[in-house]
Coordinates of C-alpha atoms in Angstrom, one line a residue:
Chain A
X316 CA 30.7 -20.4 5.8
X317 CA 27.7 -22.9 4.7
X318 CA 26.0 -24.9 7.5
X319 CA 27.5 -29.0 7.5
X320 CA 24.4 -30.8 7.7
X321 CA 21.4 -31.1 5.2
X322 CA 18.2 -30.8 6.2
X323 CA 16.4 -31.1 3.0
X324 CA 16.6 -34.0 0.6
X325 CA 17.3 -31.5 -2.4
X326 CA 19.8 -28.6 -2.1
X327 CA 17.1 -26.2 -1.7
X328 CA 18.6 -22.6 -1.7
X329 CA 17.5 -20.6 1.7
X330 CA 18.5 -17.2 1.6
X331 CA 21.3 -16.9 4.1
X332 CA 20.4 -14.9 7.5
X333 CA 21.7 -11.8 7.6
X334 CA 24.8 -12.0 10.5
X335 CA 25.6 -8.4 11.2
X336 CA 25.1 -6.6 14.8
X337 CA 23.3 -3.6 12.9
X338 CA 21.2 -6.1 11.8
X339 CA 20.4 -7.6 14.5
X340 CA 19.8 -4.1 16.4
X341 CA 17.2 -3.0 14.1
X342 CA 15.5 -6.2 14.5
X343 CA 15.4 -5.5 18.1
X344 CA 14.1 -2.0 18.0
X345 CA 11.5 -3.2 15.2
X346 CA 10.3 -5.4 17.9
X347 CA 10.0 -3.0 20.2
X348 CA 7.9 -1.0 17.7
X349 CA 5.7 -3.4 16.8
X350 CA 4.9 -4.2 20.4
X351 CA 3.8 -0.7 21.0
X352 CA 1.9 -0.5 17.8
X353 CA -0.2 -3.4 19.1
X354 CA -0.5 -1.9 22.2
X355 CA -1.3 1.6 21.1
X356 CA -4.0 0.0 18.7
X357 CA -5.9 -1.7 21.5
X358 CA -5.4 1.5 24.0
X359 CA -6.6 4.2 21.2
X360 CA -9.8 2.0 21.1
X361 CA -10.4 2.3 24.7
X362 CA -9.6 6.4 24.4
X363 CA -12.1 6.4 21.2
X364 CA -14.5 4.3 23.8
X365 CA -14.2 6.5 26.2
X366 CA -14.4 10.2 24.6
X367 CA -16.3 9.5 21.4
X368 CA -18.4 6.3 21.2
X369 CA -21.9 7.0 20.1
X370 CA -23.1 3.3 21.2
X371 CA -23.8 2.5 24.2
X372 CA -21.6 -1.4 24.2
X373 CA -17.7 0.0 25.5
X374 CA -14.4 -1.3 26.5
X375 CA -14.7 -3.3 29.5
X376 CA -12.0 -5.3 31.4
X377 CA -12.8 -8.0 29.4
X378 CA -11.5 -6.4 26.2
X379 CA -8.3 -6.3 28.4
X380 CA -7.7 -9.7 29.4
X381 CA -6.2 -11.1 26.4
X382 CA -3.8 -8.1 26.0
X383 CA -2.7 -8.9 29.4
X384 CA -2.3 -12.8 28.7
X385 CA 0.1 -11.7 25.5
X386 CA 1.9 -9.2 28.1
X387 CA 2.7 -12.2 30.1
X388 CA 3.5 -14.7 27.3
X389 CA 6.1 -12.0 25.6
X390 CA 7.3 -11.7 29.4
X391 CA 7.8 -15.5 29.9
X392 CA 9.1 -16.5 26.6
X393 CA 11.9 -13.6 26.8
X394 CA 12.9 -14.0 30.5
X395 CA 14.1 -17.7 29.1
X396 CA 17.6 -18.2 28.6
X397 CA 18.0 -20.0 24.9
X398 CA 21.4 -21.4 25.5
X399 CA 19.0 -24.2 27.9
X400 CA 17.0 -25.2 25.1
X401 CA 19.1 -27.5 23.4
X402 CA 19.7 -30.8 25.3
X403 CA 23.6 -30.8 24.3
X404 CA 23.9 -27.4 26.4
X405 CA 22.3 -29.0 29.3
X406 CA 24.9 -31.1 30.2
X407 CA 27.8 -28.6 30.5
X408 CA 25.5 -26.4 32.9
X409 CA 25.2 -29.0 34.9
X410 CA 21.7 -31.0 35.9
X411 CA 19.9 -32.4 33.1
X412 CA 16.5 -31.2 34.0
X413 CA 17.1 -27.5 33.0
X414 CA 16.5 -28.3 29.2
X415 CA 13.2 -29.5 30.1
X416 CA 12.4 -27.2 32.8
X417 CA 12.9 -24.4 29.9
X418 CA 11.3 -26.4 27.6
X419 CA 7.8 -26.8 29.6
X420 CA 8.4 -22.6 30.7
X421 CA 8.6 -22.0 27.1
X422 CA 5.9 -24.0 26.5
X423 CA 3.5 -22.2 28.9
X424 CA 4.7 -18.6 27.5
X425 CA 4.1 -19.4 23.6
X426 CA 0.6 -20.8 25.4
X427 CA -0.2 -17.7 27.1
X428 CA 0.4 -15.9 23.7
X429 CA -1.5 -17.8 21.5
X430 CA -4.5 -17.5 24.2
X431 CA -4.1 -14.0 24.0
X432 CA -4.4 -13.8 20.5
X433 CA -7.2 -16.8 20.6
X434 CA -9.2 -14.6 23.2
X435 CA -9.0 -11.5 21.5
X436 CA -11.1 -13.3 18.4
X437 CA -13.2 -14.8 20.6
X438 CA -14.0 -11.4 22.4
X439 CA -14.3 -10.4 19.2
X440 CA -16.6 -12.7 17.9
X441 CA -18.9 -12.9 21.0
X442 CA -19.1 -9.4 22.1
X443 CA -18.7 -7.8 18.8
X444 CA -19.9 -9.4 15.7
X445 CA -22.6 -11.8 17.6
X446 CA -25.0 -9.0 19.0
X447 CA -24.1 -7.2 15.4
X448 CA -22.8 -4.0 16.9
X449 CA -22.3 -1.1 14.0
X450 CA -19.0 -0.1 13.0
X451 CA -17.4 2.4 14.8
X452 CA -17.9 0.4 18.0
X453 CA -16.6 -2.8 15.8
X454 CA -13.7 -1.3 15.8
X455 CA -12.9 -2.5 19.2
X456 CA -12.9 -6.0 18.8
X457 CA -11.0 -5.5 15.6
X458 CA -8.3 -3.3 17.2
X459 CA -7.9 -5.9 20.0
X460 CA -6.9 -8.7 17.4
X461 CA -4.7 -6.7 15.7
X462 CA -3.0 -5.8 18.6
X463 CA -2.6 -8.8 19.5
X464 CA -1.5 -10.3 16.2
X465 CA 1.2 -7.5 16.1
X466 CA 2.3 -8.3 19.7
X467 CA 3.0 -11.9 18.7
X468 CA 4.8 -11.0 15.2
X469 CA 7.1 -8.7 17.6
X470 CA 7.6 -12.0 19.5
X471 CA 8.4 -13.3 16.4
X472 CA 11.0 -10.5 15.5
X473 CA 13.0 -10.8 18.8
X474 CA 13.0 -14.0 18.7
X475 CA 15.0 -14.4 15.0
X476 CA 17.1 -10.6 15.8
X477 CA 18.2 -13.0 19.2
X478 CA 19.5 -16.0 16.8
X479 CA 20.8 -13.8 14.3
X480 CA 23.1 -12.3 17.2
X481 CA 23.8 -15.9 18.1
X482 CA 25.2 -16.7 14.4
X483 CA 27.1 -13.5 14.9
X484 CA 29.3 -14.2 17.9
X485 CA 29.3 -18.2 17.0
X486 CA 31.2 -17.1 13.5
X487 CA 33.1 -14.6 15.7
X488 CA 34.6 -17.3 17.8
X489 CA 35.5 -19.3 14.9
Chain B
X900 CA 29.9 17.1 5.2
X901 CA 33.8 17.0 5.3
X902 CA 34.4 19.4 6.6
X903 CA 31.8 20.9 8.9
X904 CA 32.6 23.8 11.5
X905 CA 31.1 21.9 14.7
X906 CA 30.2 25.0 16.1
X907 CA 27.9 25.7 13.0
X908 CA 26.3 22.3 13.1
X909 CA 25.9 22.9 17.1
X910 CA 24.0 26.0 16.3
X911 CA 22.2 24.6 13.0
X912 CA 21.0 21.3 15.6
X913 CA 19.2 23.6 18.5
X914 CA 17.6 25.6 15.9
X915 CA 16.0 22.7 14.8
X916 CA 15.6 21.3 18.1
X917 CA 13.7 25.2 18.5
X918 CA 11.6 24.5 15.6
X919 CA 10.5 21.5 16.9
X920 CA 9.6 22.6 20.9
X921 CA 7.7 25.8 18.8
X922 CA 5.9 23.2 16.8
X923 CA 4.7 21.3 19.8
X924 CA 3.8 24.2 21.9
X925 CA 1.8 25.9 19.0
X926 CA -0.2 22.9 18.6
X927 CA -1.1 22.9 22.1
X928 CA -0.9 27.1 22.7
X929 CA -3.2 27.2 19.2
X930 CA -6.3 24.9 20.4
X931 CA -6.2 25.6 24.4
X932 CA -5.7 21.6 24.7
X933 CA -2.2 21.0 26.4
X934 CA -2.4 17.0 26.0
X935 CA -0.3 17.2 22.9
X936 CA 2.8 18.4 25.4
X937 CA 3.0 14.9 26.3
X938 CA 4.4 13.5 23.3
X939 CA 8.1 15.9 24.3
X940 CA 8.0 13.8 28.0
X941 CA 8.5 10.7 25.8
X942 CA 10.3 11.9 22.9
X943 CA 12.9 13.4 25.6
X944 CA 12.3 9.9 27.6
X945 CA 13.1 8.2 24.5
X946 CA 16.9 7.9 24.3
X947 CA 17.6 7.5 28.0
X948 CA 17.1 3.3 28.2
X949 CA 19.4 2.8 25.7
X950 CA 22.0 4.8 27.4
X951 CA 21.6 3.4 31.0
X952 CA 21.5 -0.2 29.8
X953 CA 24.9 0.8 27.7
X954 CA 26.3 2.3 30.4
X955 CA 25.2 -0.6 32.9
X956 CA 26.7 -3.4 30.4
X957 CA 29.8 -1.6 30.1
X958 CA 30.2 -1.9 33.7
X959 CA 29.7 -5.7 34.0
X960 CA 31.4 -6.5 30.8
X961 CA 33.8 -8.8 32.1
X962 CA 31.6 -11.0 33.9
X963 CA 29.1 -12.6 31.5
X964 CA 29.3 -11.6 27.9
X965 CA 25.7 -12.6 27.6
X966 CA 23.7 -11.2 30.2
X967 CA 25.1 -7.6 28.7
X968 CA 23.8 -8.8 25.5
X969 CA 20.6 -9.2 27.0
X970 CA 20.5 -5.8 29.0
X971 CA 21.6 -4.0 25.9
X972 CA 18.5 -5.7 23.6
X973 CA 16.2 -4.6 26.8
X974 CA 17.5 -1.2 26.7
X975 CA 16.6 -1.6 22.3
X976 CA 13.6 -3.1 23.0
X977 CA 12.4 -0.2 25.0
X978 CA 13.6 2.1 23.0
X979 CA 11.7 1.1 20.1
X980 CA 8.2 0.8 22.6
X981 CA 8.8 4.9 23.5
X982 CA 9.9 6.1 19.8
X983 CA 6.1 4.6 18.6
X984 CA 4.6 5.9 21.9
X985 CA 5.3 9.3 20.8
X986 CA 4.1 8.8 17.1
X987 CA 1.2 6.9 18.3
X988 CA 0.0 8.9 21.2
X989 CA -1.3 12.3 18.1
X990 CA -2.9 9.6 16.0
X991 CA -5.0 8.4 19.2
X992 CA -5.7 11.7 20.4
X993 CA -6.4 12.9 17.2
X994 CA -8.8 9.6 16.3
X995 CA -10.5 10.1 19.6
X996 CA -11.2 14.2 18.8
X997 CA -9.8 15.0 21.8
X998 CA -6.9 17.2 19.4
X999 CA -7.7 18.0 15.9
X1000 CA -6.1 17.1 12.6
X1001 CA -3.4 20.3 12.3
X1002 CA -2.3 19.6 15.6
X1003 CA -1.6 16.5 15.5
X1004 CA 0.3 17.0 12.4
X1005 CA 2.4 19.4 13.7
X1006 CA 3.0 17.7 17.1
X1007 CA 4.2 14.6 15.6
X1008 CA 6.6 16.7 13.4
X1009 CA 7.7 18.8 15.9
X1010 CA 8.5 15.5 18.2
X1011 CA 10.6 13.9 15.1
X1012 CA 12.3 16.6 15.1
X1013 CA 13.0 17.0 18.8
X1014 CA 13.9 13.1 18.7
X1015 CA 16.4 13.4 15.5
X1016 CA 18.0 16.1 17.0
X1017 CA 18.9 14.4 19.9
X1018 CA 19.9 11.4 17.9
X1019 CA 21.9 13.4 15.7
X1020 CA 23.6 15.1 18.9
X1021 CA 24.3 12.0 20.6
X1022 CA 25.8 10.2 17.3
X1023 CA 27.9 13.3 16.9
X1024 CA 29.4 13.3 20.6
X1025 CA 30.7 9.6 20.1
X1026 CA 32.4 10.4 17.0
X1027 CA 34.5 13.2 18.7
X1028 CA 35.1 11.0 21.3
X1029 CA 36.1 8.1 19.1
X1030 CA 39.2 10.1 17.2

């Protein structure tokens, strides 16, 4: 089944997504792993701060906030339905402000996650790397980006396991 | 395995699932540090979202064919958070000293196995139940 319209001005050859539910399972509980790999990164540095820090600079609330602000972007940008994206879809569920109503939700979740991951380099930067702490207690502000880089690429995963479903049942009702 | 007694593979499963409670509790019993014991609470937590939100979009199949696709990627989703919890939660214990090395070796083992047994028992019950 190859897709009608051309995007590209050459044939370029894109590997075909994958269109199987087992598939599309395993992409759903990789993105449940990675979510708690980010999270467990950013939580074992507040364990190491607490039981075994040997400098006195430790993890505060603020080296929480933008793990929280990714929490709530994943949050938003899942809760949305993706059938109301597209303007087409709008029309048969009636009311032609939904498509944009999603649209400007959407847009505040993928916000809230990029100023997650945007505050957790900036936490690192100024509370970290600017008063030139040594490394073990480095670590934090390291830990926190990656946790918050893998919390976004688990975004990521979701979000193409979701569309590879919807391939799935669209080829299904054809 | 053709053709496998069941009862034999019932027995050979909670010997394994044996193993892996022994494994757990001698890394806690061995080091006087029962923290480890936490890692079973999410290993045995671990496949019950996936069978509630199964169960639940069974029940409202008939109604919206994508909200039960939704429910059953939630019940995934979780899933996947608890199965890393319980690898994750030795290596932070371990990195933090609060256990040691050897036990969290053996607790992590000992939860896999816990986990695959009751993976391996739950796959087997639907495949009696499918025939």
């Amino acid at each position: 089944m190859s897709t009608g319209s051309k995007l590209f001005r050459f044939p370029i050859p894109l590997p075909p997504l994958p269109t199987s539910a087992s598939v599309r399972s395993a992409g759903v509980y990789l993105a449940g792993g990675l979510f708690s790999l980010g999270f467990w990164f950013f939580l074992d540095s507040a364990i190491y701060s607490k039981k075994f820090n040997p400098y006195y600079v430790h993890v505060k609330f603020v080296d929480w906030i933008p793990g929280i602000c990714s929490l709530l972007g994943i949050i938003v940008i899942n809760s949305i339905d993706k059938a109301r994206l597209s303007s087409e879809a709008s029309f048969s569920y009636g009311g032609e402000g939904v498509a944009w109503k999603a649209r400007l939700v959407l847009f505040m979740g993928f916000a809230l996650l990029a100023g997650g991951f945007a505050g957790s380099i900036v936490v690192l930067i100024l509370k970290y790397i600017v008063p030139q702490t040594p490394w073990p207690t480095l670590y934090f502000g390291i830990s926190n980006v990656i946790s918050n880089g893998l919390m976004m690429l688990s975004c990521v995963v979701l979000w193409i396991s979701q569309n590879v479903e919807d391939e799935y049942s669209y080829s299904l009702a054809l | 395995m053709p053709t496998a007694n069941p009862l034999s593979k019932i027995i050979v499963l909670a010997s394994v699932l044996a193993a892996g409670f022994l494994l757990i509790i001698l890394s806690c019993a061995l080091f006087d540090n029962w923290l480890p014991l936490l890692v079973v609470g999410v290993f045995l937590l671990a496949p019950l979202p996936n069978a509630i939100c199964e169960k639940y979009a069974a029940n409202d199949d008939f109604m919206q064919e994508t909200s039960g696709n939704a429910v059953i990627d939630f019940g995934r989703y979780i899933t996947g958070i608890l199965v890393v919890t319980g690898l994750a939660l030795p290596f932070a214990l371990a990195h933090s000293r609060v256990i040691g090395l050897p036990a969290m070796f053996m607790s992590i083992f000992g939860g896999l196995l816990v986990y695959g047994t009751i993976i391996t028992f739950t796959m087997f019950f639907n495949e009696s139940e499918e025939f």
